PDB file of N, CA and C and ligand atoms in Angstrom:
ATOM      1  N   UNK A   1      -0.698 -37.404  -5.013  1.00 47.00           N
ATOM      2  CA  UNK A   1      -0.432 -36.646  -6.227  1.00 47.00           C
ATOM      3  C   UNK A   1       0.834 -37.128  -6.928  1.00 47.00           C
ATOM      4  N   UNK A   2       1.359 -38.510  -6.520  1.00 51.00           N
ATOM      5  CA  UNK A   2       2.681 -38.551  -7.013  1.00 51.00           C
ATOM      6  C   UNK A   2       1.969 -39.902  -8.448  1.00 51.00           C
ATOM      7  N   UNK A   3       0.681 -39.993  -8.823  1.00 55.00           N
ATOM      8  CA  UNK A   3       0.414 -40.772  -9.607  1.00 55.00           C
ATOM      9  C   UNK A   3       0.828 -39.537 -10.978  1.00 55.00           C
ATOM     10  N   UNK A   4       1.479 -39.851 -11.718  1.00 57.00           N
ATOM     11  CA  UNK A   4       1.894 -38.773 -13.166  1.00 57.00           C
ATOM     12  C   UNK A   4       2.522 -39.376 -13.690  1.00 57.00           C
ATOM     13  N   UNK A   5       2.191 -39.429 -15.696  1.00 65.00           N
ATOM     14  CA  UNK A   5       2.522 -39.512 -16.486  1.00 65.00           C
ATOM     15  C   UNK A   5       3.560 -38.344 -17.367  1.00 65.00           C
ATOM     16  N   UNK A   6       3.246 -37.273 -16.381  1.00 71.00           N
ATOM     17  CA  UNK A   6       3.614 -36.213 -17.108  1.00 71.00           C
ATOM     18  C   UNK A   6       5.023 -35.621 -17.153  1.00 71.00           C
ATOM     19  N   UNK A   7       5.589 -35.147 -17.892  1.00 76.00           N
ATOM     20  CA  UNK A   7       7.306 -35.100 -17.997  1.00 76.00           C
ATOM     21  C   UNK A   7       7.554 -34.125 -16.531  1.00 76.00           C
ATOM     22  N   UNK A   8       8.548 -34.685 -16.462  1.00 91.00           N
ATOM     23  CA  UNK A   8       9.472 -33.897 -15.120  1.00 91.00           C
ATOM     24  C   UNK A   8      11.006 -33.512 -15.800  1.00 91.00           C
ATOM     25  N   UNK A   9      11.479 -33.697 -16.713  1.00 94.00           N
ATOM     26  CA  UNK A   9      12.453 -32.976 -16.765  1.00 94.00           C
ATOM     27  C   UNK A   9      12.681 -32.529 -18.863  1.00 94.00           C
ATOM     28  N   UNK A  10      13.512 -31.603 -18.973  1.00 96.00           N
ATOM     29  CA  UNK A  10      13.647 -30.831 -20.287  1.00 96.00           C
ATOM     30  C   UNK A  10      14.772 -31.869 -20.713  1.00 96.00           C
ATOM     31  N   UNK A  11      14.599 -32.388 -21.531  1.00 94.00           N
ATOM     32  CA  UNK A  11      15.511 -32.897 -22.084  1.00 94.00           C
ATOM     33  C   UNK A  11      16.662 -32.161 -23.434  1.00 94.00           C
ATOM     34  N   UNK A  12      15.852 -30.567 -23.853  1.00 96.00           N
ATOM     35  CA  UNK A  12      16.415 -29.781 -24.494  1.00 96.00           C
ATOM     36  C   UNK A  12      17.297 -29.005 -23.407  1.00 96.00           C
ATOM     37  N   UNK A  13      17.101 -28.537 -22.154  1.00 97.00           N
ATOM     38  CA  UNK A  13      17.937 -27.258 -21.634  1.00 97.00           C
ATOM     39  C   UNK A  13      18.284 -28.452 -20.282  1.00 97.00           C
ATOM     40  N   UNK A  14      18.689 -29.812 -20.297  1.00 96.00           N
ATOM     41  CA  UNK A  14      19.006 -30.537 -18.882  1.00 96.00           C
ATOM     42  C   UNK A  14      18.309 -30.097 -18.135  1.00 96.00           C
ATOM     43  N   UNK A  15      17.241 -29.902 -17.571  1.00 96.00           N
ATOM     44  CA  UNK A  15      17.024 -29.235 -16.521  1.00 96.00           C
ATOM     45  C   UNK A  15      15.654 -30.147 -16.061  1.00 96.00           C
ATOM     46  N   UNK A  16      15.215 -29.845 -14.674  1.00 96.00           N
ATOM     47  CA  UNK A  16      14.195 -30.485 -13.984  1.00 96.00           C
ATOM     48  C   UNK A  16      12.927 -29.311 -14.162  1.00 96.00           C
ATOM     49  N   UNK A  17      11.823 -30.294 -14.471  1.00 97.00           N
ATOM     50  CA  UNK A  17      10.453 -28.957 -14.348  1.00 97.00           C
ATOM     51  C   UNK A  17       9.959 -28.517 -13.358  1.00 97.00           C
ATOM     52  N   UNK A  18       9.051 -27.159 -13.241  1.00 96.00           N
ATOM     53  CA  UNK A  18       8.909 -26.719 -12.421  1.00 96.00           C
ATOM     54  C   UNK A  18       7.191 -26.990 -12.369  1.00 96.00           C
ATOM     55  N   UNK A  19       6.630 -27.199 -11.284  1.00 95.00           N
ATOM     56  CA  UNK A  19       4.974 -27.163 -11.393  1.00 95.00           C
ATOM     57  C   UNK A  19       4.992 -25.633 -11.129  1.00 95.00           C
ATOM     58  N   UNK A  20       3.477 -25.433 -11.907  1.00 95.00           N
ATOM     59  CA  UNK A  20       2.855 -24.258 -11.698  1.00 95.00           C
ATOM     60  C   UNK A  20       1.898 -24.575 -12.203  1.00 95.00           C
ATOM     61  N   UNK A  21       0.842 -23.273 -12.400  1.00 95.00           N
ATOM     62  CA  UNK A  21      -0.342 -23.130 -13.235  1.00 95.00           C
ATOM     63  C   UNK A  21      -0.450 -22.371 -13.907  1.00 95.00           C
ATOM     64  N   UNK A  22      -0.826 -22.850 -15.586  1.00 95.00           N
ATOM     65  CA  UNK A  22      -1.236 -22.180 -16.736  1.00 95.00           C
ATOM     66  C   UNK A  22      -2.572 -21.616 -16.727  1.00 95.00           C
ATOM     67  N   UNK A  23      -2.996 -20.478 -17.350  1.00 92.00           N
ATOM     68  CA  UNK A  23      -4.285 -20.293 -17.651  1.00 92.00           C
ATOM     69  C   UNK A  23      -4.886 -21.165 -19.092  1.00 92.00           C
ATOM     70  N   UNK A  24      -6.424 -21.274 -19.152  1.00 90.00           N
ATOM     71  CA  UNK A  24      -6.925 -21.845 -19.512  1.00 90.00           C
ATOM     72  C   UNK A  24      -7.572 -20.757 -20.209  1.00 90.00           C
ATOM     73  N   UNK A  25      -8.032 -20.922 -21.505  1.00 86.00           N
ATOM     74  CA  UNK A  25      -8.725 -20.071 -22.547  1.00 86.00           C
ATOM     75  C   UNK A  25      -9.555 -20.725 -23.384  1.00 86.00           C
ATOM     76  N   UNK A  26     -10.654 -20.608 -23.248  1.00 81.00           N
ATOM     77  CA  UNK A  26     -11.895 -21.002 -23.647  1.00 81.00           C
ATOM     78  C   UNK A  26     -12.652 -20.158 -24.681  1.00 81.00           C
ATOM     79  N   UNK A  27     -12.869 -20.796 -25.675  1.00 71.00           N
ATOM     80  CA  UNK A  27     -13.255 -20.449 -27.350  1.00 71.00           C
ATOM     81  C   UNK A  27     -12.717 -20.586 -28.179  1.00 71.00           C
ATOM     82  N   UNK A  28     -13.193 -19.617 -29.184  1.00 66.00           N
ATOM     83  CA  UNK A  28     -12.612 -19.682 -30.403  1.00 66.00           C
ATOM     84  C   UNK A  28     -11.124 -18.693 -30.086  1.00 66.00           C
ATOM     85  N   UNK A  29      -9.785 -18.777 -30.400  1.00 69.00           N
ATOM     86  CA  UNK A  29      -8.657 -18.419 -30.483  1.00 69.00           C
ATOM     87  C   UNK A  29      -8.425 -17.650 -31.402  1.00 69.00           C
ATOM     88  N   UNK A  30      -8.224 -16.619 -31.821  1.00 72.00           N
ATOM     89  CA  UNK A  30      -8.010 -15.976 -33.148  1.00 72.00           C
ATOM     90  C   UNK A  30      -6.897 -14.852 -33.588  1.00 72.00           C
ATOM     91  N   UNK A  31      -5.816 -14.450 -33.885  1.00 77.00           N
ATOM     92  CA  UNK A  31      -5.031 -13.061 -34.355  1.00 77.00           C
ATOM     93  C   UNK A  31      -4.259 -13.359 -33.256  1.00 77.00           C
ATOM     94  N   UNK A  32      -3.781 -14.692 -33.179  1.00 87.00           N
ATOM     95  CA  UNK A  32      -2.655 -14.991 -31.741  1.00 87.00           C
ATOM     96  C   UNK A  32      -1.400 -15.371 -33.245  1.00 87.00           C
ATOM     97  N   UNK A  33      -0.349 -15.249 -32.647  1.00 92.00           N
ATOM     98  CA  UNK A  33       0.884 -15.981 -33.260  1.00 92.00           C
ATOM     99  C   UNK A  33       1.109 -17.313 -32.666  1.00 92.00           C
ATOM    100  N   UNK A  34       0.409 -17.320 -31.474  1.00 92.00           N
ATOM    101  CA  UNK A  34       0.621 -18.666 -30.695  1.00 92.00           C
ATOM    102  C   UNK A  34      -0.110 -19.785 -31.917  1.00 92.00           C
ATOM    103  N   UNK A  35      -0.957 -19.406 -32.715  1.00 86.00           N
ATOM    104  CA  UNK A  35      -1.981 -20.199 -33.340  1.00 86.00           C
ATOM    105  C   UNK A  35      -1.098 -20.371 -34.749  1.00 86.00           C
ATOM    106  N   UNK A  36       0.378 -19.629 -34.733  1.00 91.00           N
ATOM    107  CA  UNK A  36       1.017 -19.808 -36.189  1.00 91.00           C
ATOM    108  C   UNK A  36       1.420 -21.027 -36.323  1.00 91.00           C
ATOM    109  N   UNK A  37       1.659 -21.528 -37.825  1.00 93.00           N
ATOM    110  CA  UNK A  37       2.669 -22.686 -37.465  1.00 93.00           C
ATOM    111  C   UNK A  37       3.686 -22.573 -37.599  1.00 93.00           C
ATOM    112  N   UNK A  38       4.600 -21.286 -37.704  1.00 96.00           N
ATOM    113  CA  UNK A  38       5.908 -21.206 -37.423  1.00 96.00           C
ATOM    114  C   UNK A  38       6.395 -21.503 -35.973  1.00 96.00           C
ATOM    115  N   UNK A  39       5.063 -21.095 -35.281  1.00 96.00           N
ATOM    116  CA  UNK A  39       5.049 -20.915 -33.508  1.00 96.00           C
ATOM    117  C   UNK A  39       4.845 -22.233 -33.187  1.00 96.00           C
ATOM    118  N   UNK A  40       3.946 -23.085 -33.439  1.00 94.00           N
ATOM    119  CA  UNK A  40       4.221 -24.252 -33.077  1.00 94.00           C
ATOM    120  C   UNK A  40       5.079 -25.240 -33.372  1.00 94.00           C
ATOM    121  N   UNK A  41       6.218 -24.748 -34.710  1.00 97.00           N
ATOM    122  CA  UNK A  41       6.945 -25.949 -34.946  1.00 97.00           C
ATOM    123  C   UNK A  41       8.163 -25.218 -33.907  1.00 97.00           C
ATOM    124  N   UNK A  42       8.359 -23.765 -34.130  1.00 98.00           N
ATOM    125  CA  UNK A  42       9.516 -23.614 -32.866  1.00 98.00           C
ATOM    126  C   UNK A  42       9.435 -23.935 -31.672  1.00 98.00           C
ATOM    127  N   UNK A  43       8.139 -24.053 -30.734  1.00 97.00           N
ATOM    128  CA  UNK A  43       7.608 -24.541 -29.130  1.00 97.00           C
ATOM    129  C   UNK A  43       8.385 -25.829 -29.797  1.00 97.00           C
ATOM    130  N   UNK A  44       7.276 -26.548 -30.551  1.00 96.00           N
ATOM    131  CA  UNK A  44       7.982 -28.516 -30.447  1.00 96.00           C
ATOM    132  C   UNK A  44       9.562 -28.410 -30.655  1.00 96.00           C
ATOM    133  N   UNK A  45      10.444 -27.561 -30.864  1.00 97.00           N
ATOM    134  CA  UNK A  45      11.848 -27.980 -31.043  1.00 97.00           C
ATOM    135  C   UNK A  45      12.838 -27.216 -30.266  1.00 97.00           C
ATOM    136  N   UNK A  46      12.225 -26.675 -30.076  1.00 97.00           N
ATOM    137  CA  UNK A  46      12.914 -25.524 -28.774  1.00 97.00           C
ATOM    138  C   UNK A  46      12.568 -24.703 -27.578  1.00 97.00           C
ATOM    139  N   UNK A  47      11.218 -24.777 -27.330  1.00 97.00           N
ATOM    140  CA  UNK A  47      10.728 -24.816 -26.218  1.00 97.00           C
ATOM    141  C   UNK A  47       9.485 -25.329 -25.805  1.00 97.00           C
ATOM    142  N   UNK A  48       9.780 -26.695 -25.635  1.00 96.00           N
ATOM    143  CA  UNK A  48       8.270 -27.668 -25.294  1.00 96.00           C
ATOM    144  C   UNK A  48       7.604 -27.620 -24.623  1.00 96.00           C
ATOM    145  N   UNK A  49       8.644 -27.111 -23.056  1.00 96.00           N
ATOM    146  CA  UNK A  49       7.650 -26.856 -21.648  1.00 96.00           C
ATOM    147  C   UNK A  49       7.730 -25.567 -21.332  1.00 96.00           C
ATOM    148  N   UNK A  50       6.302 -25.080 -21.340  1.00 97.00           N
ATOM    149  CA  UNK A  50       6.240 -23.803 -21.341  1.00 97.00           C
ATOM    150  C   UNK A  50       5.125 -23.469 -20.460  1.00 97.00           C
ATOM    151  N   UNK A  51       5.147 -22.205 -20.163  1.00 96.00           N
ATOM    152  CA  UNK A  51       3.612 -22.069 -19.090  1.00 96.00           C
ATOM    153  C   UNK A  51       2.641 -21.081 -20.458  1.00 96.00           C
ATOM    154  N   UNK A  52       2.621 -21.871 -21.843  1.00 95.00           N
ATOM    155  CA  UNK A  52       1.329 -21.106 -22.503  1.00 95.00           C
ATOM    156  C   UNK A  52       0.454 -21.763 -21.858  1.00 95.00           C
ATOM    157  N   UNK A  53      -0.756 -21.171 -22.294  1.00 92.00           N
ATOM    158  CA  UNK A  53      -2.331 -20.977 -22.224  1.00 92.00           C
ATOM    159  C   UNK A  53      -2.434 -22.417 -22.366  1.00 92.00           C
ATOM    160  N   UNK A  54      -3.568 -23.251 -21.644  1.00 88.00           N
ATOM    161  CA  UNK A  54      -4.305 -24.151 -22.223  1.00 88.00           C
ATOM    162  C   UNK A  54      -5.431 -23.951 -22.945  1.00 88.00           C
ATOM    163  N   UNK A  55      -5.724 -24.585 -24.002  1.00 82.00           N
ATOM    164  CA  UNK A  55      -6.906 -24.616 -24.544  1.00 82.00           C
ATOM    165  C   UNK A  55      -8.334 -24.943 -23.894  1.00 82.00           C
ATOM    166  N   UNK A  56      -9.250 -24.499 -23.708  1.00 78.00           N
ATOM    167  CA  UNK A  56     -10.163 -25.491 -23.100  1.00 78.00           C
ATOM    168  C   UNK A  56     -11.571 -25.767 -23.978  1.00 78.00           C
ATOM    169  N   UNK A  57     -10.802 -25.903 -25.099  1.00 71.00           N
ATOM    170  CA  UNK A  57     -12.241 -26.128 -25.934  1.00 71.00           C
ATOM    171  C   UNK A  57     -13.511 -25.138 -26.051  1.00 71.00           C
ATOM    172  N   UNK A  58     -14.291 -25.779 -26.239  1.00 64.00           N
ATOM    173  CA  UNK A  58     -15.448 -24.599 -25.701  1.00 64.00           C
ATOM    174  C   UNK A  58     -16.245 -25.196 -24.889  1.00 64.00           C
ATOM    175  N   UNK A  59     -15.976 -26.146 -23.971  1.00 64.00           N
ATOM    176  CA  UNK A  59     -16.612 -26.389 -22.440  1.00 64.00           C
ATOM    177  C   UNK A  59     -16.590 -25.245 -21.747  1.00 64.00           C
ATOM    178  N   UNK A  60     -17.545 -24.782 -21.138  1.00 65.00           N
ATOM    179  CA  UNK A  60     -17.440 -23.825 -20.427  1.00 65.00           C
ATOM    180  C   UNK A  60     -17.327 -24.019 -18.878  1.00 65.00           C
ATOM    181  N   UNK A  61     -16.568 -24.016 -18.210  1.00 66.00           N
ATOM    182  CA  UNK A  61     -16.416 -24.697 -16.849  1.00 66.00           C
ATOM    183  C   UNK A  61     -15.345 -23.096 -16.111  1.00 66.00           C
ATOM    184  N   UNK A  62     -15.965 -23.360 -14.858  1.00 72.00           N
ATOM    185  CA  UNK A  62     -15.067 -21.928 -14.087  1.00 72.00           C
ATOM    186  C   UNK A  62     -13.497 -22.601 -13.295  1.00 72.00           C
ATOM    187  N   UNK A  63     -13.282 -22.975 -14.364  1.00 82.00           N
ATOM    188  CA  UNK A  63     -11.958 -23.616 -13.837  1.00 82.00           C
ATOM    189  C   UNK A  63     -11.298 -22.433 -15.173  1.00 82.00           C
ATOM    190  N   UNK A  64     -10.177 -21.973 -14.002  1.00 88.00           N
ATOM    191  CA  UNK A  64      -9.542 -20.671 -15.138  1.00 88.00           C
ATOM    192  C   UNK A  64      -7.921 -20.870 -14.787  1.00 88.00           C
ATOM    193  N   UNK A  65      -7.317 -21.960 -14.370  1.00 92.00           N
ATOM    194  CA  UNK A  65      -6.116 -22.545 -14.637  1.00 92.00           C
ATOM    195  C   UNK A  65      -5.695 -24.257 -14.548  1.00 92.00           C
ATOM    196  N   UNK A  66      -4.754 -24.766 -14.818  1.00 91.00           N
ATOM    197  CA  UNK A  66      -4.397 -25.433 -14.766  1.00 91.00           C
ATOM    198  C   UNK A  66      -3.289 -26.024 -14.352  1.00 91.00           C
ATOM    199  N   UNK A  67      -2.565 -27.226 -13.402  1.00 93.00           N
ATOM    200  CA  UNK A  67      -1.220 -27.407 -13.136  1.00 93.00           C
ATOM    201  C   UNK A  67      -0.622 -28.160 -14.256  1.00 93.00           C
ATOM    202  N   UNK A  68       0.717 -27.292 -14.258  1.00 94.00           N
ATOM    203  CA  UNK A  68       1.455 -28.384 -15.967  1.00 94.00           C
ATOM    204  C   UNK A  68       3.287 -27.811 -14.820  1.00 94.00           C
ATOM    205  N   UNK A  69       3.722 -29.019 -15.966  1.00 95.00           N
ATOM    206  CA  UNK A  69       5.194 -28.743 -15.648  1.00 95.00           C
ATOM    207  C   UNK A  69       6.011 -27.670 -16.553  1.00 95.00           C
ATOM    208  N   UNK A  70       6.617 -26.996 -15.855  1.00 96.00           N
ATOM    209  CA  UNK A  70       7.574 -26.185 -17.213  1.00 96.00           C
ATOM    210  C   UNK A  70       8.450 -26.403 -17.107  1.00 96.00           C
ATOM    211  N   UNK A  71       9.064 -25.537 -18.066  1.00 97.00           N
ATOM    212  CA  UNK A  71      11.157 -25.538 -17.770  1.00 97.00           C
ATOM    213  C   UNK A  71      11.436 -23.840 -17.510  1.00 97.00           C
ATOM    214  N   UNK A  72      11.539 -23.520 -16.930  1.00 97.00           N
ATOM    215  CA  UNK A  72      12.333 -21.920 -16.925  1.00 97.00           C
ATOM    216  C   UNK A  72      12.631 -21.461 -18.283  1.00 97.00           C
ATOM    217  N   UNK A  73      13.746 -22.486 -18.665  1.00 98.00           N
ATOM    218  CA  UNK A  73      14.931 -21.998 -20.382  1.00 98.00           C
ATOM    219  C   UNK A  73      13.602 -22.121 -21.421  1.00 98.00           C
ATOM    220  N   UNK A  74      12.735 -22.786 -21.256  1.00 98.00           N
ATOM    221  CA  UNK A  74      11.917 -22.975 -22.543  1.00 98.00           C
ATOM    222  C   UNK A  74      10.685 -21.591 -22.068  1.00 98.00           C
ATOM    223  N   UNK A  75      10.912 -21.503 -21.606  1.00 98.00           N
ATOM    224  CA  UNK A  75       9.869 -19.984 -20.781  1.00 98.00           C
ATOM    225  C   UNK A  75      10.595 -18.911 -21.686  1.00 98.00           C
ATOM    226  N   UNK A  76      11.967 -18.685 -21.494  1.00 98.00           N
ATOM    227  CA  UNK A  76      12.748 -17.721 -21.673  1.00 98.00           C
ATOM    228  C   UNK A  76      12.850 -17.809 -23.377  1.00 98.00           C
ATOM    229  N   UNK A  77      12.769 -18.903 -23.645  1.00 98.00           N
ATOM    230  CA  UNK A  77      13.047 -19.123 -25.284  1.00 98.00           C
ATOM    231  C   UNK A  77      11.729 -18.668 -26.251  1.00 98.00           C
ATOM    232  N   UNK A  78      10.608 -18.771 -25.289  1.00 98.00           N
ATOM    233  CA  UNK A  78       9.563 -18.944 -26.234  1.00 98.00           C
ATOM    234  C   UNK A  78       9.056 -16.947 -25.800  1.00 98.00           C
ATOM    235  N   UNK A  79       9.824 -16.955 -25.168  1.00 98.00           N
ATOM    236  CA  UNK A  79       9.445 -15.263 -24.975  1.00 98.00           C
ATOM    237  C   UNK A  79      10.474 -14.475 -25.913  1.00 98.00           C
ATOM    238  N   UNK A  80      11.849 -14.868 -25.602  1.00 98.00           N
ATOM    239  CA  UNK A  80      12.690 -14.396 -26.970  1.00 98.00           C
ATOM    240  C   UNK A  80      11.945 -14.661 -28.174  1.00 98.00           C
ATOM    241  N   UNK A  81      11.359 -15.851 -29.031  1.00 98.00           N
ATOM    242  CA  UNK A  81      11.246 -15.851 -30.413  1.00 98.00           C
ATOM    243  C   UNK A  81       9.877 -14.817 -30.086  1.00 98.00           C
ATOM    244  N   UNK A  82       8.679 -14.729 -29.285  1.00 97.00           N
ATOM    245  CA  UNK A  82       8.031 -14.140 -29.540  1.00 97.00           C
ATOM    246  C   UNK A  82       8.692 -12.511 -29.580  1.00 97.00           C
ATOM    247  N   UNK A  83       9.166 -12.365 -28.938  1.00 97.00           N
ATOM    248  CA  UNK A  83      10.083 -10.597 -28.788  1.00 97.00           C
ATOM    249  C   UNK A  83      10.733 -10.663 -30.359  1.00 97.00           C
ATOM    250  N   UNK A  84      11.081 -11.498 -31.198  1.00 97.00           N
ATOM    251  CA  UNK A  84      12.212 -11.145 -32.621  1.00 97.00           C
ATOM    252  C   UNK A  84      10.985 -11.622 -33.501  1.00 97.00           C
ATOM    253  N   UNK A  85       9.885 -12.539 -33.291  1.00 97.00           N
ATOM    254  CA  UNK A  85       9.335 -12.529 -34.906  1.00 97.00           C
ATOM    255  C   UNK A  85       7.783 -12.116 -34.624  1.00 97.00           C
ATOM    256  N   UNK A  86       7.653 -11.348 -33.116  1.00 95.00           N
ATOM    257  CA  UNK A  86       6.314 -10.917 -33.348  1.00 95.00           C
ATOM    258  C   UNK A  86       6.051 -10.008 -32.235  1.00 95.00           C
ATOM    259  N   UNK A  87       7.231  -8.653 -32.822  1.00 96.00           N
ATOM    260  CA  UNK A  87       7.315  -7.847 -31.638  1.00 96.00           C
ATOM    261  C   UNK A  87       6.434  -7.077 -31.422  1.00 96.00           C
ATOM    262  N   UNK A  88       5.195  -6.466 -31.992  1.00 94.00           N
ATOM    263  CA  UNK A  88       4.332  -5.744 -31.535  1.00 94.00           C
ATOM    264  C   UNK A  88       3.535  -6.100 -30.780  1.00 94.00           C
ATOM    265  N   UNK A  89       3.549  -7.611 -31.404  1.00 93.00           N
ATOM    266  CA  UNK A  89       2.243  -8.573 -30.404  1.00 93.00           C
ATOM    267  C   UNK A  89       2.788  -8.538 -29.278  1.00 93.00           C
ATOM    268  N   UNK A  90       3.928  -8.486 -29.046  1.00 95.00           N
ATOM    269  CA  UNK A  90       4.335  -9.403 -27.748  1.00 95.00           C
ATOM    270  C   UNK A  90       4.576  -7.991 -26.858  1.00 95.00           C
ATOM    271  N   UNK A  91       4.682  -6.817 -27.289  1.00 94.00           N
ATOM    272  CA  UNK A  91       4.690  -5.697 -26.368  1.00 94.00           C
ATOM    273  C   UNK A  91       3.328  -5.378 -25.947  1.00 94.00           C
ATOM    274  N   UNK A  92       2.146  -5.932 -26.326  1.00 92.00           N
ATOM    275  CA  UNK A  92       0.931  -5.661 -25.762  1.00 92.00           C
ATOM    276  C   UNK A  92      -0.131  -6.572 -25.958  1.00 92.00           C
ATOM    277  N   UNK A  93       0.686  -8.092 -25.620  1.00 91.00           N
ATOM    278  CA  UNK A  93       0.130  -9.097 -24.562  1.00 91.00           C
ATOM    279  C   UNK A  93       0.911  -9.746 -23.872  1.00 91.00           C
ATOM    280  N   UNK A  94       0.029 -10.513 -22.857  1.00 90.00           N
ATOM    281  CA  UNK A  94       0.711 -11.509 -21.562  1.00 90.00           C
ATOM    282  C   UNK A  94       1.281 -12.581 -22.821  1.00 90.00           C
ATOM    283  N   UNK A  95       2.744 -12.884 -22.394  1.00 94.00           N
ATOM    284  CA  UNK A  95       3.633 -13.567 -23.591  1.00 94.00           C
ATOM    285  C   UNK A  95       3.268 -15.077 -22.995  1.00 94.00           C
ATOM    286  N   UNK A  96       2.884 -15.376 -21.859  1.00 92.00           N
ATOM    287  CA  UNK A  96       2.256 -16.521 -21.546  1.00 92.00           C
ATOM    288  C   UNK A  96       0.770 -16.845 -21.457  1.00 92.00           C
ATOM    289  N   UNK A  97       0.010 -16.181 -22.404  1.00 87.00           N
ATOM    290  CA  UNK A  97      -1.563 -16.504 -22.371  1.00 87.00           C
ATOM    291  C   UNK A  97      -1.382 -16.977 -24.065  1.00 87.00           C
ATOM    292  N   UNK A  98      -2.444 -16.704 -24.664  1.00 83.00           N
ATOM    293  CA  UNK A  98      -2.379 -16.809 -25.946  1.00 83.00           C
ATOM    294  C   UNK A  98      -2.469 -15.481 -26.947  1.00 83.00           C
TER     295      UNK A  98
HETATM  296 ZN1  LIG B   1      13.467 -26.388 -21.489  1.00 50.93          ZN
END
Protein backbone atom coordinates (compact mmCIF):
# COMPACT_ATOMS: atom_id res chain seq x y z
CA UNK A 1 0.00 0.00 0.00
CA UNK A 2 2.95 2.28 0.02
CA UNK A 3 2.44 2.65 -4.03
CA UNK A 4 0.61 6.58 -3.79
CA UNK A 5 0.42 9.47 -5.69
CA UNK A 6 -1.62 11.03 -3.26
CA UNK A 7 -0.62 14.12 -1.01
CA UNK A 8 0.70 13.35 2.47
CA UNK A 9 1.18 16.57 3.82
CA UNK A 10 -0.90 20.32 4.01
CA UNK A 11 1.11 22.61 2.72
CA UNK A 12 -1.49 25.43 3.98
CA UNK A 13 -1.54 24.44 7.97
CA UNK A 14 2.44 22.53 7.85
CA UNK A 15 1.11 19.64 8.87
CA UNK A 16 1.26 15.77 7.86
CA UNK A 17 -2.16 13.95 6.64
CA UNK A 18 -4.08 11.78 8.29
CA UNK A 19 -5.67 8.52 6.41
CA UNK A 20 -9.17 7.82 7.01
CA UNK A 21 -12.36 7.20 5.20
CA UNK A 22 -14.75 9.51 3.50
CA UNK A 23 -18.23 8.59 2.60
CA UNK A 24 -19.21 8.24 -0.83
CA UNK A 25 -22.59 9.73 -2.24
CA UNK A 26 -24.09 8.53 -5.15
CA UNK A 27 -26.52 10.66 -7.47
CA UNK A 28 -27.74 13.54 -8.23
CA UNK A 29 -26.43 16.17 -5.31
CA UNK A 30 -28.77 18.95 -4.76
CA UNK A 31 -29.62 22.08 -1.88
CA UNK A 32 -25.94 21.25 -0.48
CA UNK A 33 -23.67 24.48 -0.01
CA UNK A 34 -20.96 21.99 -0.56
CA UNK A 35 -22.20 22.27 -4.37
CA UNK A 36 -21.72 26.38 -3.99
CA UNK A 37 -19.04 28.03 -5.65
CA UNK A 38 -18.26 30.16 -2.91
CA UNK A 39 -17.67 26.61 -1.12
CA UNK A 40 -15.51 25.36 -3.52
CA UNK A 41 -13.30 28.28 -4.15
CA UNK A 42 -12.87 28.51 -0.13
CA UNK A 43 -12.03 24.31 0.20
CA UNK A 44 -9.29 25.08 -2.89
CA UNK A 45 -7.66 27.97 -0.76
CA UNK A 46 -8.12 27.16 2.62
CA UNK A 47 -9.05 23.91 3.25
CA UNK A 48 -8.04 21.33 0.53
CA UNK A 49 -7.78 18.20 2.65
CA UNK A 50 -10.77 17.48 4.05
CA UNK A 51 -12.83 14.33 4.95
CA UNK A 52 -16.00 15.72 2.55
CA UNK A 53 -18.11 13.27 0.80
CA UNK A 54 -16.89 11.67 -2.35
CA UNK A 55 -18.82 11.84 -5.29
CA UNK A 56 -19.56 8.61 -6.86
CA UNK A 57 -21.23 9.48 -9.90
CA UNK A 58 -24.14 7.52 -10.51
CA UNK A 59 -22.39 4.04 -10.59
CA UNK A 60 -24.11 2.28 -8.30
CA UNK A 61 -21.67 0.00 -6.43
CA UNK A 62 -22.04 -0.99 -2.43
CA UNK A 63 -18.90 0.51 -1.72
CA UNK A 64 -20.14 3.36 0.83
CA UNK A 65 -16.60 4.84 1.72
CA UNK A 66 -13.50 5.63 0.69
CA UNK A 67 -9.65 6.06 1.98
CA UNK A 68 -8.32 9.79 1.30
CA UNK A 69 -5.79 11.78 3.25
CA UNK A 70 -6.85 14.78 5.39
CA UNK A 71 -5.45 17.48 7.46
CA UNK A 72 -7.18 17.99 10.91
CA UNK A 73 -6.78 22.27 10.44
CA UNK A 74 -8.51 21.99 7.03
CA UNK A 75 -11.34 19.73 8.81
CA UNK A 76 -11.66 22.47 11.38
CA UNK A 77 -11.65 25.30 8.72
CA UNK A 78 -14.11 23.94 6.45
CA UNK A 79 -16.50 23.33 9.46
CA UNK A 80 -15.94 26.99 10.73
CA UNK A 81 -16.84 28.61 7.19
CA UNK A 82 -19.68 26.18 7.03
CA UNK A 83 -20.88 27.28 10.85
CA UNK A 84 -20.52 31.51 9.62
CA UNK A 85 -21.91 31.37 5.96
CA UNK A 86 -24.34 28.50 6.20
CA UNK A 87 -25.48 28.15 9.65
CA UNK A 88 -28.73 26.51 9.47
CA UNK A 89 -27.45 24.00 7.08
CA UNK A 90 -24.74 23.10 9.07
CA UNK A 91 -26.84 22.70 12.42
CA UNK A 92 -28.83 19.93 10.73
CA UNK A 93 -26.33 18.08 8.68
CA UNK A 94 -23.20 15.79 8.99
CA UNK A 95 -20.66 18.91 8.16
CA UNK A 96 -18.56 16.10 6.56
CA UNK A 97 -21.06 14.41 4.06
CA UNK A 98 -22.49 16.67 1.54
ZN1 LIG B 1 -4.72 21.70 6.19
Amino acid sequence: MTRSLKPTYCKLHQRVLEKTRVKIVYGFIAGTPKCSPDYLRARGTQFPHTDDAALGGCLVRAQRSRPRMVCPDCIDARNEWLKEHCPTWAKTHDLDGM
